[in-house]
XYZ file of C-alpha atoms in Angstrom:
578
model
C -16.165 -29.915 60.790
C -18.713 -28.276 58.514
C -18.314 -25.011 60.452
C -14.532 -25.104 60.049
C -14.965 -25.788 56.344
C -17.312 -22.845 56.040
C -14.903 -20.566 57.907
C -12.000 -21.753 55.787
C -13.971 -21.146 52.646
C -14.934 -17.650 53.859
C -11.331 -16.732 54.673
C -10.157 -18.093 51.350
C -12.749 -16.049 49.484
C -11.766 -12.856 51.357
C -8.096 -13.550 50.611
C -8.833 -14.100 46.924
C -10.798 -10.835 46.724
C -8.038 -8.889 48.482
C -5.303 -10.394 46.301
C -7.305 -9.780 43.144
C -7.917 -6.154 44.208
C -4.171 -5.609 44.616
C -3.408 -7.182 41.250
C -6.163 -5.228 39.534
C -4.967 -1.953 41.061
C -1.442 -2.600 39.808
C -2.707 -3.528 36.322
C -4.907 -0.404 36.134
C -1.902 1.714 37.106
C 0.177 0.055 34.396
C -2.623 0.557 31.861
C -2.694 4.281 32.602
C 1.086 4.413 32.232
C 0.793 2.486 28.971
C -1.751 4.985 27.641
C 0.511 7.906 28.488
C 3.604 6.242 26.972
C 1.692 5.339 23.827
C 0.388 8.904 23.511
C 3.918 10.307 23.845
C 5.255 7.898 21.227
C 2.363 8.580 18.838
C 2.657 12.367 19.086
C 6.466 12.294 18.881
C 6.472 9.995 15.858
C 3.669 11.988 14.231
C 5.383 15.341 14.684
C 8.669 13.879 13.432
C 6.828 12.535 10.401
C 5.259 15.940 9.746
C 8.672 17.585 10.030
C 10.177 15.013 7.685
C 7.358 15.551 5.187
C 7.845 19.321 5.388
C 11.541 18.785 4.661
C 10.598 16.840 1.560
C 8.222 19.668 0.638
C 10.522 22.671 1.199
C 14.023 21.278 0.617
C 13.478 20.663 -3.128
C 12.388 24.301 -3.445
C 15.586 25.385 -1.703
C 17.751 23.087 -3.835
C 16.137 24.231 -7.095
C 16.570 27.897 -6.149
C 20.243 27.415 -5.252
C 20.831 25.444 -8.464
C 19.314 28.224 -10.556
C 21.469 30.722 -8.660
C 24.593 28.736 -9.546
C 23.482 28.699 -13.184
C 22.998 32.468 -13.057
C 26.401 32.961 -11.417
C 28.131 30.880 -14.102
C 26.283 32.320 -17.083
C 23.818 35.173 -16.823
C 20.268 34.428 -17.898
C 20.373 37.709 -19.854
C 22.197 35.838 -22.582
C 19.213 33.575 -23.270
C 15.919 34.449 -25.012
C 12.638 33.796 -23.113
C 12.042 30.626 -25.166
C 15.215 29.122 -23.693
C 13.923 29.955 -20.197
C 10.771 27.984 -20.940
C 12.625 24.883 -22.153
C 14.822 25.014 -19.054
C 12.253 25.871 -16.354
C 9.063 24.055 -17.433
C 10.500 20.552 -16.749
C 11.334 21.726 -13.200
C 7.733 22.860 -12.572
C 6.430 19.588 -14.000
C 8.698 17.498 -11.772
C 8.011 19.385 -8.532
C 4.259 19.991 -8.057
C 4.839 22.222 -5.015
C 6.492 24.816 -7.322
C 3.685 26.859 -8.902
C 5.896 29.310 -10.832
C 9.524 30.367 -11.351
C 10.655 33.927 -11.869
C 13.894 35.695 -12.826
C 14.206 39.398 -11.999
C 16.922 42.079 -11.894
C 17.553 45.536 -10.508
C 16.443 47.250 -13.764
C 12.840 46.338 -12.988
C 12.902 43.358 -15.355
C 11.010 40.166 -14.421
C 10.163 37.014 -16.376
C 7.754 34.435 -14.921
C 6.985 30.928 -16.175
C 3.798 29.349 -14.830
C 1.183 26.796 -15.936
C -2.099 28.019 -17.403
C -5.459 26.837 -16.090
C -5.831 24.777 -19.282
C -3.838 21.565 -19.079
C -0.803 21.554 -21.387
C -0.719 25.327 -21.839
C 1.800 27.688 -20.222
C 2.109 31.406 -19.542
C 4.957 33.883 -19.699
C 4.708 37.180 -17.838
C 7.357 39.741 -18.735
C 7.947 43.122 -17.066
C 10.650 45.750 -17.773
C 9.803 48.889 -15.788
C 12.852 50.917 -16.850
C 11.975 50.453 -20.565
C 8.257 49.675 -20.844
C 6.948 51.472 -17.788
C 4.183 49.950 -15.653
C 3.113 47.351 -18.224
C 2.901 43.540 -18.119
C 3.347 41.542 -21.311
C 1.646 38.153 -21.225
C 1.893 35.274 -23.703
C 0.176 31.883 -23.771
C 1.938 28.950 -25.463
C 2.338 25.191 -25.646
C 5.450 23.043 -25.986
C 5.800 20.875 -29.094
C 7.527 17.494 -29.258
C 10.923 19.210 -29.678
C 10.358 21.298 -26.495
C 9.950 24.388 -28.672
C 7.313 26.932 -27.494
C 4.375 27.413 -29.862
C 2.763 30.798 -29.209
C -1.059 30.823 -28.949
C -1.813 34.445 -28.089
C -0.395 37.466 -26.240
C -1.701 40.586 -24.507
C -0.730 43.467 -22.263
C -2.184 44.749 -19.026
C -1.231 47.376 -16.412
C 1.426 46.488 -13.837
C 0.198 46.964 -10.282
C 3.524 46.996 -8.408
C 7.118 47.507 -9.475
C 8.986 44.227 -9.104
C 11.693 45.973 -7.094
C 9.145 46.905 -4.424
C 7.928 43.359 -3.793
C 8.880 41.751 -0.445
C 10.668 38.787 -2.033
C 12.823 41.141 -4.142
C 13.708 43.401 -1.188
C 14.407 40.407 1.086
C 16.698 38.795 -1.465
C 18.657 42.052 -1.921
C 19.087 42.406 1.840
C 20.305 38.815 2.040
C 23.011 39.679 -0.525
C 23.062 36.091 -1.852
C 24.248 34.556 1.429
C 21.037 32.670 2.143
C 17.583 31.871 0.804
C 14.829 34.328 1.729
C 11.218 33.200 2.377
C 8.425 35.752 2.408
C 5.474 35.860 4.712
C 2.274 34.652 2.967
C 0.894 37.167 0.462
C -1.424 37.410 -2.576
C 0.124 36.383 -5.910
C -0.610 38.091 -9.206
C -2.842 35.062 -9.921
C -4.891 36.065 -6.814
C -3.717 32.975 -4.937
C -2.127 33.042 -1.479
C 1.384 31.720 -1.227
C 5.021 32.001 -0.183
C 7.997 32.940 -2.318
C 11.577 31.734 -1.943
C 14.159 34.088 -3.462
C 17.917 34.593 -3.556
C 20.281 37.179 -5.034
C 22.764 36.054 -7.657
C 26.472 36.808 -7.503
C 27.788 40.173 -8.661
C 29.583 40.008 -12.036
C 31.694 43.195 -12.568
C 31.699 45.342 -14.595
C 27.987 44.471 -14.912
C 26.179 46.331 -12.106
C 22.841 44.634 -12.731
C 21.974 42.140 -9.990
C 19.719 39.141 -10.697
C 17.257 37.421 -8.383
C 15.790 33.926 -8.677
C 12.296 33.419 -7.178
C 10.075 30.311 -6.770
C 6.430 30.424 -5.689
C 4.721 27.832 -3.452
C 0.947 28.258 -3.048
C -0.775 27.721 0.288
C -3.124 25.332 -1.510
C -0.143 23.013 -2.037
C 0.810 23.215 1.654
C -2.787 22.462 2.640
C -2.897 19.499 0.265
C 0.239 18.255 2.019
C -1.134 18.686 5.576
C -4.490 17.129 4.630
C -2.852 13.907 3.481
C -1.186 13.236 6.848
C -3.637 10.681 8.250
C -2.143 9.748 11.622
C -5.347 8.505 13.273
C -9.018 8.578 12.318
C -9.657 12.042 13.838
C -6.231 13.673 14.000
C -5.738 17.309 13.017
C -2.538 18.738 11.541
C -2.099 22.486 11.076
C 0.758 24.501 9.604
C 0.941 28.084 10.898
C 3.149 31.137 10.621
C 5.394 31.420 13.647
C 4.983 35.098 14.363
C 1.213 35.639 14.065
C -0.024 32.016 14.157
C -1.856 32.507 10.863
C -3.072 29.201 9.416
C -1.454 28.242 6.083
C -2.044 24.466 6.177
C -5.491 23.006 6.968
C -6.309 19.537 8.411
C -7.868 16.612 6.555
C -11.398 17.648 7.654
C -11.311 20.238 4.860
C -10.365 17.918 1.992
C -13.702 18.341 0.233
C -13.850 22.114 0.617
C -13.873 23.973 -2.760
C -10.729 25.919 -3.620
C -12.572 29.248 -3.412
C -13.660 28.529 0.172
C -10.169 27.308 1.071
C -8.787 30.714 0.094
C -11.123 32.320 2.660
C -9.699 30.141 5.453
C -6.027 30.914 4.737
C -4.198 33.345 7.041
C -7.014 33.211 9.601
C -6.064 32.983 13.259
C -7.075 29.928 15.307
C -9.761 32.068 16.959
C -11.124 33.225 13.601
C -10.922 29.661 12.317
C -12.969 28.498 15.309
C -10.940 25.442 16.322
C -10.987 25.329 20.116
C -8.497 22.410 20.540
C -5.942 24.376 18.460
C -6.558 27.515 20.527
C -6.012 25.578 23.755
C -2.876 23.827 22.437
C -1.199 27.138 21.571
C -1.449 28.181 25.241
C 1.196 25.592 26.152
C 4.979 25.908 25.627
C 6.435 25.037 22.230
C 8.049 21.684 21.417
C 6.410 19.940 24.380
C 3.884 17.097 24.245
C 0.862 18.013 26.372
C -2.465 16.503 27.369
C -5.454 18.804 27.804
C -9.230 18.858 27.724
C -11.092 20.811 25.046
C -14.620 20.682 23.655
C -15.485 17.969 26.180
C -12.744 15.599 24.941
C -9.265 14.717 26.102
C -6.578 15.670 23.565
C -2.862 15.101 23.121
C -0.811 17.482 21.029
C 2.325 19.443 20.354
C 3.210 22.767 18.745
C 6.593 22.200 17.129
C 8.779 24.837 15.537
C 9.877 24.132 11.969
C 12.726 26.213 10.551
C 12.460 26.813 6.823
C 15.622 28.900 7.221
C 17.274 30.213 10.399
C 15.382 33.480 9.857
C 11.996 32.140 8.690
C 10.088 29.659 10.833
C 6.734 27.905 10.763
C 4.763 26.133 13.473
C 3.456 22.560 13.210
C 0.435 21.784 15.360
C -0.458 18.096 15.777
C -3.700 17.246 17.620
C -4.909 13.711 18.376
C -8.012 12.947 20.463
C -7.239 10.419 23.144
C -10.251 8.344 22.101
C -8.494 7.492 18.805
C -5.943 5.286 20.541
C -7.235 4.687 24.073
C -10.421 2.776 23.281
C -8.752 -0.629 23.662
C -6.996 0.419 26.878
C -10.265 1.839 28.293
C -12.079 -1.355 27.278
C -9.447 -3.390 29.123
C -9.765 -1.170 32.182
C -13.552 -1.441 32.185
C -13.267 -5.187 31.742
C -10.907 -5.311 34.741
C -13.354 -3.359 36.908
C -16.226 -5.526 35.740
C -14.121 -8.600 36.395
C -13.365 -7.426 39.926
C -17.050 -6.906 40.673
C -17.819 -10.281 39.197
C -15.124 -11.956 41.304
C -16.493 -10.224 44.383
C -19.975 -11.492 43.590
C -18.749 -14.979 42.862
C -16.701 -15.036 46.059
C -19.770 -14.122 48.083
C -21.790 -16.825 46.382
C -18.938 -19.277 46.954
C -18.942 -18.521 50.684
C -22.702 -19.172 50.926
C -22.949 -22.267 48.759
C -19.527 -23.896 48.623
C -20.719 -27.406 49.387
C -23.505 -27.245 46.813
C -21.039 -26.144 44.141
C -18.753 -29.051 44.994
C -21.587 -31.519 44.494
C -22.518 -29.871 41.197
C -18.858 -30.011 40.216
C -18.709 -33.748 40.808
C -21.861 -34.295 38.756
C -20.528 -32.076 35.986
C -17.264 -34.012 35.894
C -19.172 -37.285 35.595
C -21.222 -35.897 32.706
C -18.110 -34.540 31.014
C -16.492 -37.962 31.233
C -19.541 -39.573 29.640
C -19.625 -36.979 26.858
C -15.901 -37.437 26.215
C -16.272 -41.223 25.929
C -19.242 -40.873 23.575
C -17.356 -38.369 21.429
C -14.340 -40.677 21.156
C -16.566 -43.600 20.123
C -18.313 -41.400 17.562
C -14.991 -40.311 16.001
C -13.840 -43.927 15.920
C -17.068 -44.982 14.165
C -16.811 -42.145 11.593
C -13.200 -43.013 10.911
C -14.082 -46.705 10.541
C -16.900 -46.005 8.059
C -14.818 -43.608 5.937
C -12.006 -46.145 5.839
C -14.426 -48.910 4.797
C -15.950 -46.749 2.056
C -12.533 -45.904 0.635
C -11.566 -49.575 0.722
C -14.776 -50.567 -1.099
C -14.178 -47.956 -3.825
C -10.566 -49.070 -4.287
C -11.528 -52.749 -4.444
C -14.305 -52.015 -6.944
C -11.973 -50.215 -9.372
C -9.319 -52.910 -9.103
C -11.877 -55.704 -9.534
C -13.385 -54.044 -12.603
C -9.977 -53.670 -14.230
C -8.898 -57.241 -13.439
C -12.075 -58.974 -14.617
C -12.535 -57.080 -17.886
C -10.834 -58.725 -20.893
C -11.666 -56.145 -23.513
C -8.416 -54.256 -24.301
C -10.284 -51.090 -25.252
C -12.263 -51.089 -22.019
C -9.148 -51.809 -19.971
C -7.428 -48.917 -21.696
C -10.338 -46.600 -20.859
C -10.302 -47.811 -17.236
C -6.540 -47.261 -17.010
C -6.851 -43.765 -18.440
C -9.690 -43.007 -16.031
C -7.566 -44.220 -13.124
C -4.711 -41.941 -14.237
C -7.083 -38.983 -14.419
C -8.445 -39.755 -10.943
C -4.903 -40.120 -9.595
C -3.990 -36.750 -11.151
C -6.833 -35.028 -9.330
C -6.105 -37.051 -6.172
C -2.492 -35.903 -6.246
C -3.660 -32.290 -6.122
C -6.213 -33.019 -3.379
C -3.591 -34.784 -1.303
C -1.334 -31.746 -1.519
C -4.239 -29.464 -0.581
C -5.114 -31.499 2.504
C -1.480 -31.588 3.668
C -0.937 -27.885 3.050
C -1.697 -25.055 5.455
C -2.806 -22.915 2.523
C -6.156 -24.198 1.219
C -6.185 -21.761 -1.737
C -2.865 -22.379 -3.491
C -0.428 -25.258 -3.925
C 3.086 -25.680 -5.249
C 3.564 -27.085 -8.748
C 6.495 -29.147 -7.504
C 4.251 -30.940 -4.996
C 2.040 -32.700 -7.552
C 3.401 -32.489 -11.131
C 6.257 -35.017 -10.551
C 3.736 -37.496 -9.099
C 1.466 -37.129 -12.128
C 4.364 -37.689 -14.514
C 5.360 -40.738 -12.486
C 1.801 -42.128 -12.721
C 1.891 -41.593 -16.508
C 5.245 -43.389 -16.779
C 4.008 -46.347 -14.715
C 0.981 -46.570 -16.986
C 3.382 -47.366 -19.845
C 5.635 -49.802 -18.085
C 6.645 -51.471 -21.363
C 7.983 -48.234 -22.827
C 11.691 -47.546 -22.377
C 12.168 -43.786 -21.984
C 13.618 -41.186 -19.624
C 11.787 -38.174 -18.246
C 13.949 -35.200 -17.281
C 12.298 -32.616 -15.061
C 13.033 -28.918 -14.566
C 10.132 -27.698 -12.469
C 10.257 -24.461 -10.493
C 8.437 -24.125 -7.151
C 5.504 -22.013 -8.354
C 2.267 -21.394 -6.438
C -0.963 -22.022 -8.360
C -4.612 -21.585 -7.430
C -6.187 -24.939 -6.480
C -8.950 -24.622 -9.094
C -6.372 -24.024 -11.813
C -4.213 -26.803 -10.339
C -6.945 -29.429 -10.827
C -7.429 -28.477 -14.491
C -3.673 -28.203 -15.054
C -3.114 -31.655 -13.487
C -5.634 -33.181 -15.878
C -3.925 -31.428 -18.816
C -0.470 -32.739 -17.804
C -1.792 -36.278 -17.481
C -3.762 -36.154 -20.740
C -0.920 -34.605 -22.722
C 1.705 -37.051 -21.404
C -0.602 -40.016 -22.049
C -1.178 -38.941 -25.659
C 2.522 -38.248 -26.197
C 3.633 -41.595 -24.774
C 1.252 -43.385 -27.099
C 3.084 -41.741 -30.000
C 6.591 -42.960 -29.075
C 6.005 -46.617 -28.288
C 8.303 -47.804 -31.090
C 11.611 -46.406 -29.756
C 13.512 -45.302 -26.699
C 13.073 -41.564 -26.353
C 14.052 -38.876 -23.879
C 11.308 -36.540 -22.724
C 12.102 -33.205 -21.068
C 9.488 -31.389 -19.008
C 10.069 -27.770 -17.954
C 7.684 -25.617 -15.888
C 8.417 -21.977 -15.047
C 6.690 -18.641 -14.460
C 7.148 -15.530 -16.591
C 5.132 -12.322 -16.176
C 2.474 -14.104 -14.073
C 2.031 -16.784 -16.737
C 2.752 -20.466 -16.140
C 4.775 -21.813 -19.072
C 5.045 -25.574 -19.619
C 7.416 -26.983 -22.214
C 7.473 -30.700 -23.113
C 10.350 -31.546 -25.448
C 10.407 -34.849 -27.338
C 13.460 -35.853 -29.370
C 11.475 -37.012 -32.375
C 9.359 -35.345 -35.020
C 6.692 -38.035 -35.313
C 3.000 -37.365 -34.811
C 2.837 -35.062 -31.778
C -0.451 -36.297 -30.307
C -2.028 -39.657 -31.048
C -4.436 -38.982 -33.878
C -6.435 -42.091 -33.019
C -7.143 -40.795 -29.493
C -9.931 -38.430 -30.436
C -11.261 -38.181 -26.841
C -7.801 -37.329 -25.481
C -7.225 -34.573 -28.016
C -10.670 -33.103 -27.420
C -10.125 -33.213 -23.666
C -6.795 -31.404 -24.055
C -8.513 -28.655 -26.049
C -11.269 -28.326 -23.433
C -8.718 -28.081 -20.605
C -6.688 -25.465 -22.487
C -9.897 -23.475 -23.030
C -10.834 -23.737 -19.356
C -7.493 -22.254 -18.357
C -7.748 -19.557 -21.005
C -4.315 -20.632 -22.244
C -2.438 -21.075 -25.490
C -1.165 -24.442 -26.743
C 1.072 -24.929 -29.750
C 3.421 -27.541 -31.244
C 6.806 -26.643 -32.778
C 9.072 -28.997 -34.772
C 12.702 -28.499 -35.791
C 15.819 -30.707 -36.253
C 14.247 -34.008 -35.228
C 12.732 -32.381 -32.132
C 9.147 -31.643 -31.127
C 8.240 -28.960 -28.560
C 4.812 -28.773 -26.913
C 4.363 -25.265 -25.470
C 1.449 -24.477 -23.146
C 1.005 -21.207 -21.232
C -1.781 -19.566 -19.264
C -2.187 -16.709 -16.801
C -1.978 -17.544 -13.102
C -5.146 -16.275 -11.418
C -6.912 -16.656 -8.092
C -10.250 -18.113 -9.170
C -13.217 -19.253 -7.129
C -15.785 -21.895 -7.980
C -15.695 -25.043 -10.071
C -13.131 -25.544 -12.801
C -15.601 -26.754 -15.393
C -16.575 -23.228 -16.405
C -15.492 -22.743 -20.027
C -15.394 -18.962 -19.495
C -12.579 -19.456 -17.016
């Protein structure tokens, strides 16, 4: 019998190991599929996001250029002085940070540029007119006053290096003949920055033979700032490159802290000159295809995606994500599965050798567990019994003290103390019943407090009308606020004992401040002047909450207005520097 049991146990252990191996193999296969699917989704979503962000970067430039072209077609800019240009173009540059300057040129060799100066709040005009002034640039520095009128600061002249009509953006716009927007390849601006220029030719207006061109500059520093802010994972790399030569014009987030002068040195470098091996390896694969490859000893996922600025001008987006950024949890699960399999194999072997011993230990363990469970249940019952007895003793003591004392003043103090305790208890009860131990709803405890106050003056005939909004309040503030409500209502009710009155209580939130209004249809003494302790306590509570309390009277009506800022506070509520 023992031999058959041993054989059965051995066969069962082998079957468990075999079944577990099959299940583990299937799960590992699914985990690898999950990793691949996740990588595809991450890269696809990331590249789509980059493309969407590039649209938001370039499309405003296109729209502004086309809008200025329409303005030129309707009414030539020649009819406006340069100061009018400034008032019209400076707000555009301010609104769109990717636009570094705006220029208006024509076929006579005239060009006017508006661009910000290096000093904040100051602007520059650059004016060229080759056919009249020769190879000379006229510069002026100015600010804009409150009426958007330019205030000239200084002006100077300097030699012109290149005729405007020989610049690539001018030639490209002429060749486009106004049918589409032309984007240049990256080049050096007159400000010695690298950038791109978008330009377009205005419509021909016979008999005027002069043709006008609108041009907007976008610096490569702006494109890099854009690509550096695309944090997809902790170690992702996003590059923006020219399509033809693969020159880098947008750097990844690793270069955020690089000074501007050093950034200029990295622009227009090739991936090989830049020294980024994962980018070099990615560019070996076909465009617009998500690939997985190994580079620099790490597994990478990436895509080189074509981005069309216009049908004629294209850029390349390169997105690189190391597999370790998103596969750590999957690899941990896989390693845990392998470790689990080895552990099951070990346990199965041990089970085959010592099955009977484990059964005996199991029986003993079950007996001990039963004993522990019974002891735990008795312990909980004893704790519950003692807590219940203590609460009963405290309740009986307070009731006995109130019943036996014949001094009206003492009974009044005891009654007020009971109301204050009930006010705090009402908040505690809400806290214990709530899932949120930090904040409670006003509507869950204020009505109870008002009801306690009303019961404390059973001989007084009055109505209490409530308009309380469901507002969340920090529990520390709630305890102080509950005491204030109780103390204020108690003092008010003492003042209206001689007549039937209607009391209206309103609680609402406005601009993160809790506003409590208590309206009494009488203009008698607002708070009982004889209750010095109550009035002092109200002042202390108002101070603790950092609030404002005031009394307003008009037309036989008294309004008590109390407001304080709702805050999440920690610690005890007795701190006067709340």
